[in-house]
mmCIF file of C-alpha atoms (C1' of nucleotides) in Angstrom:
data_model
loop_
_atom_site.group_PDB
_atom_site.id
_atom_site.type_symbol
_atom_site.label_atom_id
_atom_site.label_comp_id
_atom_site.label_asym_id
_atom_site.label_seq_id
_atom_site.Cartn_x
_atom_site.Cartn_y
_atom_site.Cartn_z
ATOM 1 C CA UNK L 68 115.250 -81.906 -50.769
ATOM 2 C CA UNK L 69 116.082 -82.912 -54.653
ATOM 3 C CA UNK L 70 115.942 -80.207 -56.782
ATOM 4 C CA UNK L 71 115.407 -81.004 -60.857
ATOM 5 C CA UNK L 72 118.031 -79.790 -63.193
ATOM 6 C CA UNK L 73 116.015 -78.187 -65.876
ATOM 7 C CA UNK L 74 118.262 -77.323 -68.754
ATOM 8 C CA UNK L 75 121.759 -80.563 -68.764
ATOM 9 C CA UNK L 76 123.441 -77.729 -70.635
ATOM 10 C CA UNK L 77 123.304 -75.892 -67.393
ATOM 11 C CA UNK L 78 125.457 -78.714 -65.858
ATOM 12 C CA UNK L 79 128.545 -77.523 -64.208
ATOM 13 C CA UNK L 80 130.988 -80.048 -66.208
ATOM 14 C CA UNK L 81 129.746 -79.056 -69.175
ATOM 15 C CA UNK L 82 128.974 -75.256 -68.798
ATOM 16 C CA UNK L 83 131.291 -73.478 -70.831
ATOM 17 C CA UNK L 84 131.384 -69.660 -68.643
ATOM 18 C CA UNK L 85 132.506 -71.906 -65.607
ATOM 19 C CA UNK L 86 135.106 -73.533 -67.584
ATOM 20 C CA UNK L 87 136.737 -70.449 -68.681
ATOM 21 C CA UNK L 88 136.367 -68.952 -64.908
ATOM 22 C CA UNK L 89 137.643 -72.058 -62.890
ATOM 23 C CA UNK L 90 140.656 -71.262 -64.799
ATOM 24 C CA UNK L 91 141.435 -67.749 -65.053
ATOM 25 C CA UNK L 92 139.151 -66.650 -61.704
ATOM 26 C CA UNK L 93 142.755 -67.128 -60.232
ATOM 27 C CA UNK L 94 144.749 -64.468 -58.980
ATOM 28 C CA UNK L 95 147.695 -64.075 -61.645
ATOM 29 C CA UNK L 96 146.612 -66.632 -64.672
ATOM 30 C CA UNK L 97 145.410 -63.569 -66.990
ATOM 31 C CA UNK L 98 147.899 -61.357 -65.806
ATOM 32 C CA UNK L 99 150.636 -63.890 -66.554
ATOM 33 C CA UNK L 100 149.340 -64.950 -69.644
ATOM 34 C CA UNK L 101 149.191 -60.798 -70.893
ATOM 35 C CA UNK L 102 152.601 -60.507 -70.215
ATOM 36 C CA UNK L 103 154.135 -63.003 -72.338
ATOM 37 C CA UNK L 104 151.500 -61.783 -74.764
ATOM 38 C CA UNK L 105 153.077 -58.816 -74.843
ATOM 39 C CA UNK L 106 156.988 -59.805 -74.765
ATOM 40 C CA UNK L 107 157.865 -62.912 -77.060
ATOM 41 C CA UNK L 108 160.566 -64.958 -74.514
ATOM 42 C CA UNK L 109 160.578 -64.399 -70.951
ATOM 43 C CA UNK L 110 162.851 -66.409 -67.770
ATOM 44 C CA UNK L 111 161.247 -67.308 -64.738
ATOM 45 C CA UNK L 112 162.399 -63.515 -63.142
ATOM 46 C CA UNK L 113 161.827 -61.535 -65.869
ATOM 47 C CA UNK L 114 157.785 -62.860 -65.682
ATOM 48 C CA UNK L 115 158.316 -62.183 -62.171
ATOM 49 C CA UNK L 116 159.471 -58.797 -62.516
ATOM 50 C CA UNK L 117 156.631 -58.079 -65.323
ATOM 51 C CA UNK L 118 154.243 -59.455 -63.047
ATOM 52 C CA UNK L 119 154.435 -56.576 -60.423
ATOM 53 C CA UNK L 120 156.702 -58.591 -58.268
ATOM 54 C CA UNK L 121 153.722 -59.076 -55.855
ATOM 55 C CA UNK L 122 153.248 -62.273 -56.726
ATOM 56 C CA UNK L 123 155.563 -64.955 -54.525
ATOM 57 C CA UNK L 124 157.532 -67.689 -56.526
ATOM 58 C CA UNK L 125 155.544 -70.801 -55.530
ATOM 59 C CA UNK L 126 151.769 -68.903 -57.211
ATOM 60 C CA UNK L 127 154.291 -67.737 -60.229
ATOM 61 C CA UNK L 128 155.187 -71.740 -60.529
ATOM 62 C CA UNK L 129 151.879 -72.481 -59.828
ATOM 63 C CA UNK L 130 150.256 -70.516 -62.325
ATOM 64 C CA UNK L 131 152.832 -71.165 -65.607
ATOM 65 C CA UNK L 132 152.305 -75.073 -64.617
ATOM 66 C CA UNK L 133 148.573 -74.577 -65.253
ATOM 67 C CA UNK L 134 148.680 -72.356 -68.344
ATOM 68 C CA UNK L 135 151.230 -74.647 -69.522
ATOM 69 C CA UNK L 136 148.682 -77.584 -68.945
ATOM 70 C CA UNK L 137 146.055 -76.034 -70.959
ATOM 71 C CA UNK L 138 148.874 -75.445 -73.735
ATOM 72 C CA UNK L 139 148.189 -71.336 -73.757
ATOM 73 C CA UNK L 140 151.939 -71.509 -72.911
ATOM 74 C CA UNK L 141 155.317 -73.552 -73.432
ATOM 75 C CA UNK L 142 158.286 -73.916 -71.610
ATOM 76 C CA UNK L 143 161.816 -74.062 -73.232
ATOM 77 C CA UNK L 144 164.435 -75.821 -70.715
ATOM 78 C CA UNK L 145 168.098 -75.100 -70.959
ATOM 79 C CA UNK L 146 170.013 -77.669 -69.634
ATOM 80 C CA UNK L 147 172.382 -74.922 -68.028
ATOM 81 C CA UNK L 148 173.831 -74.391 -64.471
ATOM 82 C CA UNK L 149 172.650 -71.605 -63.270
ATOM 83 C CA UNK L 150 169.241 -73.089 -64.812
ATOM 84 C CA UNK L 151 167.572 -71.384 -67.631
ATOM 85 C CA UNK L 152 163.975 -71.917 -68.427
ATOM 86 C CA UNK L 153 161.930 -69.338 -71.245
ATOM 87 C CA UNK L 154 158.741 -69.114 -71.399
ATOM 88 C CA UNK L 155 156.693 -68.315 -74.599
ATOM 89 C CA UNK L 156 153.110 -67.616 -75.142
ATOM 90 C CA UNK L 157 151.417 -70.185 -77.947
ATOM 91 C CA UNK L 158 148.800 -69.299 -80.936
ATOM 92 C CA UNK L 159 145.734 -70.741 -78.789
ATOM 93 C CA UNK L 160 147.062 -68.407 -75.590
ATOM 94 C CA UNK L 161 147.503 -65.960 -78.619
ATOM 95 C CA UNK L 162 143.862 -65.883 -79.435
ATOM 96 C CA UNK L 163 142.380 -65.417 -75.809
ATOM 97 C CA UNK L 164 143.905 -62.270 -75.413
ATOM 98 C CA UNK L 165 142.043 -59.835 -77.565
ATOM 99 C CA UNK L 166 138.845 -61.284 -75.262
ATOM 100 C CA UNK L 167 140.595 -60.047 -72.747
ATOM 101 C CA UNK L 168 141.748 -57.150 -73.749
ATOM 102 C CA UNK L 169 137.907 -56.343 -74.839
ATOM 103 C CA UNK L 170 136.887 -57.308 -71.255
ATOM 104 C CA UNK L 171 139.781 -54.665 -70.050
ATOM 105 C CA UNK L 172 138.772 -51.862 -72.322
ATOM 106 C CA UNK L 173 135.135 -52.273 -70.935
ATOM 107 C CA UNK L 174 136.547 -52.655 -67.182
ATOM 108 C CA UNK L 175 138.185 -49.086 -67.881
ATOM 109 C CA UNK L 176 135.444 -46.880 -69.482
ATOM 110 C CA UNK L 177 132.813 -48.734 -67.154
ATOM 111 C CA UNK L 178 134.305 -48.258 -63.693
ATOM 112 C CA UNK L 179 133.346 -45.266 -62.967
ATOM 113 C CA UNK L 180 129.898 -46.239 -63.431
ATOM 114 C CA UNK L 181 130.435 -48.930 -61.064
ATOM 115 C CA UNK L 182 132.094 -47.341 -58.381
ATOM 116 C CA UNK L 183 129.512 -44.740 -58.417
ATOM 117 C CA UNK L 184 126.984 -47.516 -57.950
ATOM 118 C CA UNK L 185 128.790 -48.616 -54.813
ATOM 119 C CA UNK L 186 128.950 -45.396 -53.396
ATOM 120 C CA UNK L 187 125.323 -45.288 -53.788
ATOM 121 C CA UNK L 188 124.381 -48.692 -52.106
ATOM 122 C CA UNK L 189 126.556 -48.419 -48.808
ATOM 123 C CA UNK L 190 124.261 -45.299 -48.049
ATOM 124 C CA UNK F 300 148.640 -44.888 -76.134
ATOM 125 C CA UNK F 301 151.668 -46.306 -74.300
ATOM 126 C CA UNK F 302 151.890 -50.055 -74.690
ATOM 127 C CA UNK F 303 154.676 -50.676 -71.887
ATOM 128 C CA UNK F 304 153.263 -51.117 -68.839
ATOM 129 C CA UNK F 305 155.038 -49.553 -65.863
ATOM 130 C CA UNK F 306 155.353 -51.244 -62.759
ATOM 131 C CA UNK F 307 153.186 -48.898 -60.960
ATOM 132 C CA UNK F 308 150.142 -49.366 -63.141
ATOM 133 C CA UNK F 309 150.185 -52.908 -62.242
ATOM 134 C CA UNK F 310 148.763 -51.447 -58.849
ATOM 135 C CA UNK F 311 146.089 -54.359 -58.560
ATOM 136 C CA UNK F 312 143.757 -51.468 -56.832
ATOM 137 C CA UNK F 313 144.304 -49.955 -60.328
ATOM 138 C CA UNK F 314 144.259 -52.813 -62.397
ATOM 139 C CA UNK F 315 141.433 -52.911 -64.602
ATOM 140 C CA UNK F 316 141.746 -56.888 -65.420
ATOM 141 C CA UNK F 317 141.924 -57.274 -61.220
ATOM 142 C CA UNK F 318 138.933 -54.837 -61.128
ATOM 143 C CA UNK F 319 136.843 -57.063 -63.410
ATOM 144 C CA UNK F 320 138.229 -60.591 -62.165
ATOM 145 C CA UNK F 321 137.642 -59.452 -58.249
ATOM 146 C CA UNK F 322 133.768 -59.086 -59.602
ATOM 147 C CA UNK F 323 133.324 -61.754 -61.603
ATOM 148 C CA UNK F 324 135.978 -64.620 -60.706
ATOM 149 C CA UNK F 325 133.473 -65.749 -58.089
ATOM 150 C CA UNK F 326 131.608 -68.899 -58.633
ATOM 151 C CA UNK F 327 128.054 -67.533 -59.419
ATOM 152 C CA UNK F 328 128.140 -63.829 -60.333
ATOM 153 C CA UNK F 329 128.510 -64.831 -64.409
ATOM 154 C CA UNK F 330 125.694 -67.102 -64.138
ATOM 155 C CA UNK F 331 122.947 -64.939 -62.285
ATOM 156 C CA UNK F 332 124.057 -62.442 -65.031
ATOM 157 C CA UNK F 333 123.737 -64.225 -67.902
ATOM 158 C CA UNK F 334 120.260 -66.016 -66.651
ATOM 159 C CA UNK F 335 119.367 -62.252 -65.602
ATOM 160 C CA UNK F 336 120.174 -61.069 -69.380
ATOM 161 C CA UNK F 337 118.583 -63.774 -70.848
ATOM 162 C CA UNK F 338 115.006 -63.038 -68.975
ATOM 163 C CA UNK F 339 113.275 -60.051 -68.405
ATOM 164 C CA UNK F 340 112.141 -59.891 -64.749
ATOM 165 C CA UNK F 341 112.854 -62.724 -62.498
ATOM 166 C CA UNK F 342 111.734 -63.408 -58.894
ATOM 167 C CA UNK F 343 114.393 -65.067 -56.082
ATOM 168 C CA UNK F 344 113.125 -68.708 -56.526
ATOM 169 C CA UNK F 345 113.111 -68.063 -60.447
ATOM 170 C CA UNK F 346 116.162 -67.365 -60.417
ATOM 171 C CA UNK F 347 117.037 -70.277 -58.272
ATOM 172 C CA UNK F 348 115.937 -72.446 -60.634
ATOM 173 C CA UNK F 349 117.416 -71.039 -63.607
ATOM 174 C CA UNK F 350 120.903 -70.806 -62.149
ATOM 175 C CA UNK F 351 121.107 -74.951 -61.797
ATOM 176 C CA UNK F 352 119.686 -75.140 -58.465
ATOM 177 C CA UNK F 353 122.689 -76.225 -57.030
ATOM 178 C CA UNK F 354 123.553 -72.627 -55.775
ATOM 179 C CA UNK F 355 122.540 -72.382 -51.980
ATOM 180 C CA UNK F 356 120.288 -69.762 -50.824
ATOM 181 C CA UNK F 357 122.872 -67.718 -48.511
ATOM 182 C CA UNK F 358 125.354 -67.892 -51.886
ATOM 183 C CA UNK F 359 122.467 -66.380 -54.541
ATOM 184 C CA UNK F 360 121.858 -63.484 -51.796
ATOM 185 C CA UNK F 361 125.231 -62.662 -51.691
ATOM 186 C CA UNK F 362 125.546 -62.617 -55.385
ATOM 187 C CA UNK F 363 122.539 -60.760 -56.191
ATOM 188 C CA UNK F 364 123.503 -57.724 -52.930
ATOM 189 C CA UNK F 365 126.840 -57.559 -54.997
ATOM 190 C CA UNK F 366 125.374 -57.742 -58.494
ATOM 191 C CA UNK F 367 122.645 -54.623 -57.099
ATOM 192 C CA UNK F 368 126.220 -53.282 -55.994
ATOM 193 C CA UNK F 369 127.616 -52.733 -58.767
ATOM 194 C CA UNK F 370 125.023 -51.340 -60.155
ATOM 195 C CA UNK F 371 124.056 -54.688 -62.985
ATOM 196 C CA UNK F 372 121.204 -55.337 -61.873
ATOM 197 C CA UNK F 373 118.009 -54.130 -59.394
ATOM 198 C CA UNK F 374 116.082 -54.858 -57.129
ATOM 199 C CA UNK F 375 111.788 -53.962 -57.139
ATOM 200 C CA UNK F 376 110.549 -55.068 -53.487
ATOM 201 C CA UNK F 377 106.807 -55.793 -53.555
ATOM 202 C CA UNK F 378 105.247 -55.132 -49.783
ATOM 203 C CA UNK F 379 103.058 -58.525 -50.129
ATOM 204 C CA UNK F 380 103.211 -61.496 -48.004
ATOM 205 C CA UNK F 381 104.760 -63.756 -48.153
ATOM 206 C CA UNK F 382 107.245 -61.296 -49.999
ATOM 207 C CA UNK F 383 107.545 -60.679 -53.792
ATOM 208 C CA UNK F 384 110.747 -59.412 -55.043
ATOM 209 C CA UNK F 385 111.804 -58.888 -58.706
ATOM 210 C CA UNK F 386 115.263 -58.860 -59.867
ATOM 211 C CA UNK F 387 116.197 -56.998 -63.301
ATOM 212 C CA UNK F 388 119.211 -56.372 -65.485
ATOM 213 C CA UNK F 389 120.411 -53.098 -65.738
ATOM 214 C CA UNK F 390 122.211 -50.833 -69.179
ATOM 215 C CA UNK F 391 125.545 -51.368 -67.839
ATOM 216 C CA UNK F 392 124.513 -55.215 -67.134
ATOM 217 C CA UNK F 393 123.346 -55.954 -70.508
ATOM 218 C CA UNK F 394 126.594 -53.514 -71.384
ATOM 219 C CA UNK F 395 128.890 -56.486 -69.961
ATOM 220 C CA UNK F 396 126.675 -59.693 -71.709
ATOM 221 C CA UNK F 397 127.836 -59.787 -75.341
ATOM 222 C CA UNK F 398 131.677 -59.679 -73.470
ATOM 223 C CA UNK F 399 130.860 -62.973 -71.470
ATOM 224 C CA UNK F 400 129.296 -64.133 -75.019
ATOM 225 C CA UNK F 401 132.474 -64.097 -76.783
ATOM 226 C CA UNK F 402 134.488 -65.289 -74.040
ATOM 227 C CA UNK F 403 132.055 -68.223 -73.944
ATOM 228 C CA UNK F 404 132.223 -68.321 -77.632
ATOM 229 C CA UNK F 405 135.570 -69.077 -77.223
ATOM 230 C CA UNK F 406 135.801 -71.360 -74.195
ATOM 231 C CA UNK F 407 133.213 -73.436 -76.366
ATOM 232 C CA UNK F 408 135.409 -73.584 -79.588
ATOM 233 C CA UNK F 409 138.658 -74.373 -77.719
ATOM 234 C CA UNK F 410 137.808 -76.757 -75.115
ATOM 235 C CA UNK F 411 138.410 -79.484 -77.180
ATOM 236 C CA UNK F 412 142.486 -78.310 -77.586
ATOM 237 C CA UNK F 413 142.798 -77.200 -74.196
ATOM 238 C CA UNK F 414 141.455 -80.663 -73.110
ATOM 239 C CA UNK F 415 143.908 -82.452 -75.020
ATOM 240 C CA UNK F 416 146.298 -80.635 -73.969
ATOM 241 C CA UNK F 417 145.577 -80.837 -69.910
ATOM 242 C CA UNK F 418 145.539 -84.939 -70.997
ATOM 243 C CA UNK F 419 149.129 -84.595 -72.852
ATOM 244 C CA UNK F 420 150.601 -82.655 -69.888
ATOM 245 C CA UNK F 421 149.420 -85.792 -67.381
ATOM 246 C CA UNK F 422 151.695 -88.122 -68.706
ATOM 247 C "C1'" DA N 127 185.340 -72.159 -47.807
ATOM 248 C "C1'" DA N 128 181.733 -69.386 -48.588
ATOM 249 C "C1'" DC N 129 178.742 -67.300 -51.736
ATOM 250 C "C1'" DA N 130 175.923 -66.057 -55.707
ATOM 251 C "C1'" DA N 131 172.965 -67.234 -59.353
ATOM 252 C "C1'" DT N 132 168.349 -69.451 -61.211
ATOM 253 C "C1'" DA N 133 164.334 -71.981 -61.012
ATOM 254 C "C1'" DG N 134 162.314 -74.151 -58.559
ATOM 255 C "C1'" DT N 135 160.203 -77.533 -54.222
ATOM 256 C "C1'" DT N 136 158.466 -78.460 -49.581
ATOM 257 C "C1'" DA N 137 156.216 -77.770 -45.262
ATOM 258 C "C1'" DC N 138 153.513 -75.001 -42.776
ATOM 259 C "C1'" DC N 139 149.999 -71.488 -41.876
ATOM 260 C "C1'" DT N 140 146.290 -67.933 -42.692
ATOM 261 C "C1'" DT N 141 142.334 -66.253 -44.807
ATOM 262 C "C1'" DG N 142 138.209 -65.938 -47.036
ATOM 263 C "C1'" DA N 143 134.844 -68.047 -50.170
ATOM 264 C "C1'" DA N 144 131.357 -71.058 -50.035
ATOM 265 C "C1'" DG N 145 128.240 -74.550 -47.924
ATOM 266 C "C1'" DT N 146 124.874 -76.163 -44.078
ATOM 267 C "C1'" DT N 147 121.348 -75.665 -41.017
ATOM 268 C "C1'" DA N 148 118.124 -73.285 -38.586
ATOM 269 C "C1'" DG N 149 115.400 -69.307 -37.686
ATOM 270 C "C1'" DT N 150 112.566 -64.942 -39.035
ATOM 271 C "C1'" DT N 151 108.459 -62.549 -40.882
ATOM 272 C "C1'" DT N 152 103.257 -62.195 -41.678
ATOM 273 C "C1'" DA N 153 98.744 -63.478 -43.691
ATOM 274 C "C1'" DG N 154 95.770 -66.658 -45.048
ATOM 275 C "C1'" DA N 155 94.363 -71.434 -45.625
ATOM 276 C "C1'" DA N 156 93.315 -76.283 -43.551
ATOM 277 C "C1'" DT G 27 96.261 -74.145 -34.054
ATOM 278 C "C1'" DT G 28 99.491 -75.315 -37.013
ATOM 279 C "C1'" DC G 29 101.203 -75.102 -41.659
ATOM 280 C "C1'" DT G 30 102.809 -72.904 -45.757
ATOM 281 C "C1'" DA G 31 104.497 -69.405 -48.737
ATOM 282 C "C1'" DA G 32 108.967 -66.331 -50.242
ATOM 283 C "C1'" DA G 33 112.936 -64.137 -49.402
ATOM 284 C "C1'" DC G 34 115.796 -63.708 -46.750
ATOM 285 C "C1'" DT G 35 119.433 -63.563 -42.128
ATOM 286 C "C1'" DA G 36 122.602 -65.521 -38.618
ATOM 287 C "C1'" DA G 37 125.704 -68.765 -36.774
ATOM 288 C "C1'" DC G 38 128.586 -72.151 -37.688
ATOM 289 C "C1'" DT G 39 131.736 -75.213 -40.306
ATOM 290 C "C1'" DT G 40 134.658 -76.682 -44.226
ATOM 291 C "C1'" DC G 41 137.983 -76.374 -47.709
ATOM 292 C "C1'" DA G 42 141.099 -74.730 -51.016
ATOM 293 C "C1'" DA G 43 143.698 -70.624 -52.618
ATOM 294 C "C1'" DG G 44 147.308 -68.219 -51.566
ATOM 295 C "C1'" DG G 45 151.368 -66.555 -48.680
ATOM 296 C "C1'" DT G 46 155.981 -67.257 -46.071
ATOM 297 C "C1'" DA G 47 160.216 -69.034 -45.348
ATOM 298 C "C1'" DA G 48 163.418 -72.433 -45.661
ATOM 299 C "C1'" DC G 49 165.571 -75.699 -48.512
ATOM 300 C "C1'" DT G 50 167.429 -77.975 -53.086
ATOM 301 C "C1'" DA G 51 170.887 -78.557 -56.971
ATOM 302 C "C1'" DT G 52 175.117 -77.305 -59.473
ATOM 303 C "C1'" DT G 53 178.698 -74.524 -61.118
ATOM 304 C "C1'" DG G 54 181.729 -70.628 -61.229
ATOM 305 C "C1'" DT G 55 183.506 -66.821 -58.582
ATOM 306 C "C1'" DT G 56 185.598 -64.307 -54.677
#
DNA sequence: AACAATAGTTACCTTGAAGTTAGTTTAGAA
DNA sequence: TTCTAAACTAACTTCAAGGTAACTATTGTT
């Protein structure tokens, strides 16, 4: 059963919405990436700490590998033993998070709202 | 206004960025959304269409039930057969668009860094 | 000798989101 | 009589995200 695409910019590759989701749909990305927007330098445990400390070490690696790959953050290694590796926040991770923020302040003053709603449709 | 976060705040039951990302970090929700604030009244198939037609019939159910839910959008069930039913945006739906607009404003402008970047980290 | 400290890595396992396929409903049309 | 329409629903399968726990490396400390 083929189905036309109607609209290419519709195309999953190049839709932008689903390129900003597949990466911060994740559990901790934004989270992370509002918590060194907030603090300038952080180690490895002090992100973890932020965090909520909910979050287990491999998804803390995970996630600061991928927000490193899109360059919204750096890492500074010190060749030290115990190991010492900082984390900073860069100007393009800088600019996401008022979008964010804007998305929060909605989520706040709207969730009311929607909880109401849900209340409503499990009757 | 108190900027520091404390630990217990980061509740993710209480998190507002969780509240929003449980919602919409899905794979579809965004997109029958946007299509949804884009047109006025659309029926099931319509909307089928719209979306890219590479969403499966089980997955735009479950997106729309959730999307009624919350209260974005709503159903009109027409008792005809072989069945008519219109789906519409909602206040608080449209409320939530020009968000996803900016965010997608944004994804657009900085794809081109954060794909040079992903390419950089490769190597 | 054993241990602590930091920032991981590795192997394994569980869970849930999403996809696939088939079936349901009812009236009218062929 | 069988087919077709739209909008589902149910049963089943698949796959990747995420979690757990153990292990790594190296040095200084007890």
């Amino acid at each position: 059963m083929e189905k036309k695409i109607k609209k290419s910019e519709w195309d999953i590759t190049n839709c932008p919405v689903r390129t900003v989701l597949d990466r911060f749909g994740d559990k901790w990305s934004i989270l992370v990436l509002l918590v060194l927007g907030e603090k300038q330098k952080l180690r490895f445990n002090e992100i973890n700490k932020e965090v909520g400390s909910d979050i287990s070490q491999k998804m803390l690696t995970v996630t600061l590998r991928k927000l490193e790959a899109d360059g919204f953050i750096f890492r500074t290694i010190y060749p030290e033993i115990p190991p010492k590796v900082e984390y900073e926040i860069t100007d393009l991770g800088k600019s996401l998070v008022p979008h964010v923020d804007n998305l929060t302040k909605w989520a706040v003053s709207n969730m009311p709202a929607i909880k109401r709603s849900r209340e409503r449709f499990k009757k």
